[in-house]
Every structure is written in structure tokens, then in C-alpha cells.
Coordinates of C-alpha atoms and ligand atoms in Angstrom, one line a residue:
M1 CA 186.6 55.2 108.3
S2 CA 187.0 52.4 110.6
E3 CA 187.5 48.9 108.9
Q4 CA 184.3 46.5 108.8
S5 CA 185.8 43.8 106.9
N6 CA 188.9 42.7 104.9
N7 CA 187.7 39.6 102.9
K8 CA 187.6 39.9 99.9
N9 CA 186.4 36.5 97.9
S10 CA 182.8 36.1 97.3
T11 CA 180.3 34.6 99.0
Q12 CA 180.5 30.5 98.8
I13 CA 177.7 28.4 98.2
P14 CA 178.6 25.4 100.3
S15 CA 177.9 22.1 98.5
G16 CA 174.8 20.6 98.9
Y17 CA 172.9 23.8 98.9
E18 CA 168.8 24.2 97.9
F19 CA 167.0 27.6 97.8
S20 CA 164.2 27.2 99.5
Q21 CA 162.3 30.2 100.0
K22 CA 158.9 30.2 98.7
H23 CA 159.0 34.3 98.9
L24 CA 160.8 37.1 98.5
L25 CA 159.9 39.2 101.1
G26 CA 162.6 41.2 101.7
L27 CA 166.1 40.2 102.3
A28 CA 165.9 40.1 106.2
N29 CA 164.3 36.5 105.7
Y30 CA 167.3 35.1 103.1
S31 CA 170.8 34.3 104.3
A32 CA 173.9 35.1 102.5
E33 CA 173.8 32.2 100.4
D34 CA 170.4 32.8 99.7
I35 CA 172.0 35.9 97.7
Q36 CA 174.2 35.1 96.3
Y37 CA 172.5 31.9 94.6
V38 CA 169.9 34.7 93.5
L39 CA 173.5 36.7 92.3
D40 CA 175.0 33.7 90.4
Q41 CA 171.8 32.7 88.7
A42 CA 171.4 36.5 87.5
V43 CA 174.8 35.8 86.0
S44 CA 173.6 33.3 83.5
F45 CA 170.5 35.6 82.4
R46 CA 172.6 38.8 82.1
E47 CA 173.8 36.2 79.5
I48 CA 171.1 35.7 78.3
L49 CA 169.3 39.0 77.4
D50 CA 172.7 39.5 75.6
R51 CA 171.7 37.3 72.6
P52 CA 170.1 38.9 69.5
V53 CA 167.1 36.6 69.9
P54 CA 167.1 37.6 74.4
K55 CA 164.6 34.4 75.5
V56 CA 163.6 31.5 77.3
P57 CA 160.7 29.6 78.0
T58 CA 161.0 28.6 81.8
L59 CA 158.2 30.8 82.5
R60 CA 156.3 29.1 79.6
D61 CA 153.3 27.7 81.7
K62 CA 153.1 30.6 84.8
T63 CA 150.7 32.8 85.3
I64 CA 151.7 35.9 87.3
V65 CA 149.4 39.0 88.4
N66 CA 151.8 42.5 88.6
L67 CA 149.7 44.5 90.6
F68 CA 151.2 48.1 91.7
Y69 CA 148.8 50.8 93.8
E70 CA 152.2 52.8 93.8
N71 CA 153.8 54.7 90.7
S72 CA 156.6 52.6 89.6
T73 CA 158.4 53.1 86.2
R74 CA 161.2 51.3 86.4
T75 CA 160.4 47.7 88.8
R76 CA 157.3 47.7 86.9
L77 CA 158.7 47.5 83.8
S78 CA 161.4 45.4 84.5
F79 CA 159.0 42.5 85.6
E80 CA 157.0 42.2 83.1
L81 CA 159.8 41.8 80.7
A82 CA 161.8 39.8 82.7
Q83 CA 158.4 37.8 82.5
R84 CA 157.6 38.1 79.2
R85 CA 160.8 37.4 78.2
M86 CA 160.6 34.1 80.3
G87 CA 157.3 32.9 78.3
A88 CA 154.7 33.9 81.6
D89 CA 151.5 35.3 81.1
V90 CA 151.2 38.2 82.7
V91 CA 148.6 40.2 83.9
N92 CA 148.9 44.4 84.9
F93 CA 146.5 45.1 87.7
T94 CA 146.9 48.9 88.0
S95 CA 145.3 50.2 91.2
G96 CA 143.9 53.9 89.6
I97 CA 141.4 51.8 87.2
S98 CA 140.8 49.4 89.5
S99 CA 137.9 48.5 91.8
A100 CA 140.0 49.3 94.1
K101 CA 138.6 52.8 93.6
K102 CA 135.7 51.3 94.1
G103 CA 136.1 50.4 97.9
E104 CA 137.2 46.7 97.3
S105 CA 140.1 45.9 99.9
L106 CA 143.4 44.0 99.1
K107 CA 142.6 40.8 99.8
D108 CA 139.3 41.1 98.4
T109 CA 140.7 42.0 95.3
I110 CA 143.8 39.1 95.2
R111 CA 141.0 36.7 96.7
N112 CA 139.6 37.4 93.5
I113 CA 142.8 37.7 91.0
S114 CA 143.9 34.3 92.7
S115 CA 140.8 32.0 91.8
M116 CA 141.9 33.1 88.3
K117 CA 144.8 30.1 88.3
I118 CA 147.4 32.4 89.1
D119 CA 151.3 31.6 89.9
M120 CA 153.1 34.6 91.1
V121 CA 152.7 38.0 92.3
V122 CA 154.8 41.2 92.1
V123 CA 153.2 43.5 94.7
R124 CA 154.1 47.2 95.3
H125 CA 152.5 49.1 97.7
E126 CA 152.6 52.1 99.9
S127 CA 152.2 49.9 103.3
P128 CA 154.9 47.9 105.2
G129 CA 154.0 44.9 104.7
V130 CA 151.5 44.0 102.1
A131 CA 153.8 42.1 101.0
H132 CA 153.9 39.8 104.2
F133 CA 150.1 40.0 104.3
L134 CA 149.5 38.5 100.9
T135 CA 151.2 35.4 102.1
Q136 CA 148.5 34.8 103.8
C137 CA 145.4 35.5 102.0
V138 CA 146.3 33.0 99.0
D139 CA 148.9 30.0 97.6
A140 CA 150.7 31.6 95.2
A141 CA 154.2 32.7 94.8
I142 CA 154.5 36.6 96.6
L143 CA 157.4 39.1 96.0
N144 CA 157.8 42.4 97.3
A145 CA 158.0 44.8 94.6
G146 CA 158.4 48.1 97.4
D147 CA 156.5 48.2 100.3
G148 CA 155.8 51.8 102.2
A149 CA 159.3 52.4 103.7
H150 CA 159.9 48.4 104.8
E151 CA 162.0 46.4 102.0
H152 CA 162.6 46.8 98.1
P153 CA 164.5 43.2 98.0
T154 CA 164.7 43.5 93.5
Q155 CA 166.4 46.8 94.0
A156 CA 168.6 45.6 96.5
L157 CA 169.4 42.3 94.4
L158 CA 170.0 44.3 91.8
D159 CA 172.3 46.9 92.9
M160 CA 174.7 44.3 94.9
F161 CA 174.7 42.1 91.0
T162 CA 176.1 45.6 89.5
I163 CA 178.8 46.1 92.8
Q164 CA 179.9 42.2 92.1
Q165 CA 180.7 43.6 88.2
V166 CA 182.1 47.0 88.5
H167 CA 183.8 45.7 91.7
G168 CA 184.7 41.8 91.2
S169 CA 182.4 40.8 94.6
V170 CA 180.3 42.5 97.0
R171 CA 182.8 42.0 99.7
S172 CA 185.6 44.8 100.5
A173 CA 183.3 47.0 98.2
K174 CA 182.8 50.3 100.6
I175 CA 179.7 51.6 99.7
A176 CA 178.9 55.4 100.9
I177 CA 174.9 54.9 100.5
V178 CA 174.0 58.9 100.7
G179 CA 170.3 60.7 101.1
D180 CA 167.8 60.3 102.6
I181 CA 167.4 56.9 104.5
T182 CA 165.0 57.7 106.9
H183 CA 162.7 57.3 104.5
S184 CA 163.8 54.7 102.1
R185 CA 163.2 51.1 101.2
V186 CA 165.7 50.5 99.2
V187 CA 168.5 51.8 101.4
R188 CA 166.9 48.8 104.1
S189 CA 167.3 46.1 101.8
N190 CA 170.9 47.3 100.3
I191 CA 172.5 47.9 104.2
I192 CA 170.7 44.0 105.0
G193 CA 172.0 42.6 102.2
L194 CA 175.6 44.1 101.3
K195 CA 176.0 43.4 105.0
K196 CA 175.2 40.2 104.9
L197 CA 177.7 39.8 102.1
G198 CA 180.3 41.3 103.9
A199 CA 180.7 45.0 101.9
E200 CA 181.8 48.0 104.4
V201 CA 178.9 51.0 104.8
V202 CA 178.9 54.1 105.3
L203 CA 175.9 56.2 105.5
C204 CA 175.4 60.0 104.5
G205 CA 173.2 63.1 105.3
P206 CA 171.3 65.4 107.0
K207 CA 171.3 64.4 110.4
T208 CA 166.9 64.7 110.1
L209 CA 166.9 62.2 106.9
I210 CA 169.4 59.9 109.2
P211 CA 167.6 57.2 111.9
K212 CA 169.5 57.1 115.3
F213 CA 170.1 53.7 116.0
I214 CA 170.4 52.5 112.1
N215 CA 174.4 51.8 113.2
Q216 CA 172.7 49.3 115.0
M217 CA 172.3 47.9 111.4
G218 CA 176.5 47.3 111.2
V219 CA 176.5 50.7 109.6
E220 CA 178.4 53.7 110.1
V221 CA 177.1 57.2 109.5
S222 CA 179.1 60.3 108.2
Y223 CA 177.9 64.1 107.2
N224 CA 180.7 64.6 105.5
L225 CA 179.9 63.9 101.8
D226 CA 183.9 64.5 100.4
E227 CA 185.6 62.7 102.9
C228 CA 183.0 59.2 101.6
L229 CA 183.2 59.7 98.7
Q230 CA 187.6 60.0 98.9
W231 CA 187.2 56.6 100.6
C232 CA 184.5 54.4 98.6
D233 CA 183.8 52.6 95.6
I234 CA 180.6 53.5 95.2
A235 CA 178.3 56.2 96.0
M236 CA 175.3 55.0 96.2
A237 CA 172.7 58.5 95.7
L238 CA 169.2 58.1 97.3
R239 CA 166.7 60.1 95.9
I240 CA 165.0 63.1 98.3
Q241 CA 161.5 61.5 98.5
L242 CA 160.3 65.0 97.4
E243 CA 156.5 63.2 98.0
R244 CA 157.3 63.0 102.5
Q245 CA 158.0 66.9 102.4
D246 CA 154.9 67.6 101.4
R247 CA 153.6 66.3 104.4
G248 CA 155.1 69.6 106.7
T249 CA 157.7 68.2 108.3
K250 CA 161.1 69.9 107.0
F251 CA 163.4 67.7 106.8
F252 CA 166.3 70.1 105.5
P253 CA 166.0 74.9 105.4
S254 CA 166.0 74.3 100.8
M255 CA 166.6 71.8 98.9
R256 CA 169.7 74.4 97.0
E257 CA 171.0 73.8 100.6
Y258 CA 170.7 70.1 100.4
H259 CA 172.5 70.1 97.2
E260 CA 175.2 72.2 98.3
N261 CA 176.0 69.8 101.6
F262 CA 174.7 66.6 99.3
G263 CA 174.4 66.9 96.5
I264 CA 177.1 64.9 93.8
K265 CA 179.2 67.3 91.7
L266 CA 181.4 67.6 88.8
S267 CA 184.2 69.3 90.2
H268 CA 183.8 65.5 93.6
L269 CA 184.8 63.5 89.8
N270 CA 187.8 65.4 89.7
R271 CA 188.7 65.6 92.5
F272 CA 188.0 61.9 93.7
P273 CA 188.8 60.5 90.8
N274 CA 187.4 56.2 91.8
F275 CA 184.2 56.4 92.9
K276 CA 181.2 54.7 90.4
I277 CA 178.3 56.6 91.4
M278 CA 174.8 54.7 91.5
H279 CA 171.4 55.7 91.5
P280 CA 167.8 53.7 91.9
G281 CA 166.1 56.8 89.8
P282 CA 164.1 58.1 89.5
I283 CA 166.9 61.0 90.0
N284 CA 166.3 64.7 91.0
R285 CA 168.8 65.9 88.8
G286 CA 170.3 69.3 90.5
V287 CA 169.8 68.1 93.9
E288 CA 170.8 64.5 95.1
M289 CA 173.8 65.1 91.9
E290 CA 174.6 67.4 89.0
S291 CA 173.0 66.7 85.5
E292 CA 176.2 66.1 84.5
V293 CA 177.2 63.7 87.1
A294 CA 174.2 61.8 86.4
D295 CA 175.2 61.7 82.4
H296 CA 179.4 61.1 83.6
E297 CA 181.0 57.9 82.5
R298 CA 181.2 57.1 86.2
A299 CA 177.3 56.9 86.7
I300 CA 176.4 53.5 86.1
I301 CA 173.0 54.2 86.6
L302 CA 171.6 52.6 83.0
D303 CA 173.6 49.3 84.6
Q304 CA 171.4 48.9 87.3
V305 CA 168.5 49.3 85.2
S306 CA 169.9 47.0 82.6
N307 CA 171.0 44.6 85.3
G308 CA 167.1 44.4 86.9
V309 CA 165.7 42.1 84.0
A310 CA 168.8 39.9 84.5
V311 CA 168.0 39.9 88.6
R312 CA 164.4 39.8 88.5
M313 CA 164.6 36.8 85.6
A314 CA 166.7 35.0 88.3
I315 CA 164.7 35.4 91.5
L316 CA 161.3 34.5 89.4
Y317 CA 163.1 31.8 87.6
L318 CA 163.8 30.2 91.6
L319 CA 160.3 30.7 93.0
S320 CA 158.9 29.3 90.2
G321 CA 160.9 26.1 91.9
G322 CA 163.8 26.6 88.9
T323 CA 167.0 25.0 90.4
R324 CA 170.0 26.0 88.4
I325 CA 170.1 27.8 85.0
Ligands
CP401 N1 163.7 51.9 91.7 C1 162.1 52.1 91.5 O1 162.2 51.5 92.9 O2 162.3 53.0 90.6 P1 160.9 53.1 90.2 O3 159.9 53.1 91.5 O4 160.1 53.5 88.9 O5 160.0 51.3 90.2

């Protein structure tokens, strides 16, 4: 693997810097300083979450709607916990039991909800661009909780926070991202954020699951899992998106063959003693990694989940007008 960066310091926030973002639609619109600033604020929220009473009243006068058109466990619960721990009024919308089932459009849904006076919207949707579309429909701050295969910015922020926790800084960290690169919104946000903060990124997976010109995003591509695991500080395994395999396209011959070539195994942990394992979840045990690997002490997957609450508190705080916790 070639050297992509050798400066080991974290991104510095210049004096006079002000966080001026109104929304979080993706990390493409955020500068390195914006990203680092969110991570810096999240350190304070992480400390608050470790207190006996992990609550602060910073969003006491805010009303937030969580608008989920796609399934979610981690992102949805994490956002809701973050909002409640900051004292916000929280409304949950689930498309499956809403008037969307009677044919109501997204625009009408959001305009109706907006007329009930809301300050922020967290949205997950299967279509790329939905978060951006909502900024044109309502005045509230919009946070993208995953839009199709486009971006999942809070996942990447919590991933970078976790990398910073175990590696000291994101800059100079060697990250191997392994799996279904083509269909992943997590990888897109991570590549954008990790490169802005100066990490080295190598993508690994079957050729059919790696887009042709992805190296234009400043990453390298490898088809050799052993080489990647020997090189990296952190292996971030991505979910094989089974629901997309059902559309009739075969991206690899079988799950068994995928696991054989690209699954992380206990034998890798023994042979390569340095790397840690991340996964955004949900995990397909026995596919992306052996079950014992997911539960291994070198897996920091549940740290990612815990950190997600602090990171989401930080971005909610900043987008509600907070400056420095
Ligand atoms: N990582 C992630 O987005 O998980 P959920 O789909 O459960 O929210």
C-alpha cells in the first residue's frame, strides 16, 4: 500500500472559526474544520453520558421529528436517546403506520408536520437526495439519517469519533473498508470524512462490489484481504446488502464464497495482531465476519454504537444554534 499521508496531528480549528452549517445533508458540504469541530464537541457529550444522570437541558425548548421511511435500529434509537437526553420534545413518524400508506406525498407529509411547529427533522429514506429536498419544503434544520446509497453522515461522524478514540487522531490512521462498497452510503460518507481529516483509506471487496472510478475519491483499491489486514489499524467491515441481491443481480457466486475470500476470521486476528474491527451494523454473522470475531475484544462495534449517541447530541446541539458545550 502506498503512503497517502504522514502528518499525525489532528485537524486544528483556527481561532475565529464559527460553525455556520444549518443542516447536515452529508459530509460533502462540511469542511475538515466543521467535521473536527463536531467531533470535538462530541467529546464533551461523551463525558456527560458517563455521568450518573446523563442529561443536559440544552434542547429543552426544541421540538424534533424523526421521519423514518426505512428500517433502522441503531440510528433511530440513537437519535431519539440523544434528543431525550438533551430535553427535546420528540415526535416519531414511521411510514408503515402513517398516511404515506394512503398515498400522501413526502412533501405534504413534511409540510403538515412542519405546521405543528417543529425545529428539526431527522430523515431516513430510500431515495438519495430526500434530505436536500426537505430543505426546500420547510424551515427546520434537516439531518440526513441515510438517503439511499448517497450518504449517512452521522454514521461516518461516529465512526471517525471511534477511530480518534482508539488511534489518537483520524489523521494518519490506516483504514481498510471491506465489503459491499457499491451499495453503501456509509462508505461514501466515510471516504469523504476520512480523507478530509487525513486518514489513509483502502477499499477491499469483490470487483463486482467496487465502483470503477472510486479511486478518484483519493482511496486505493485492493482485492487481497490478507494484505489489507496486515496493513491497517482498523478494518471496517460493511454489510452485504442482501435486499439488493434479491433484485436479480448476482454480485458474487455465493455467501459462502464471499465469506471465504472477504470474511474476517479468527485466524486473521491471530496472524495480524494489530488491527481492530468496526462494523456499522447490522452484521450478517458468518458473512462479513465470523461470529467469534464480532464478539472479540478487538471488535469495537458496540463502542461505535455508544459513541453514536454522543456524536448525535453534538450535531443536534450545533444545528440548534449551540456554539461550544
Ligand atoms: N448503522 C445503521 O445505520 O444501522 P441502522 O440501519 O440499524 O440504523
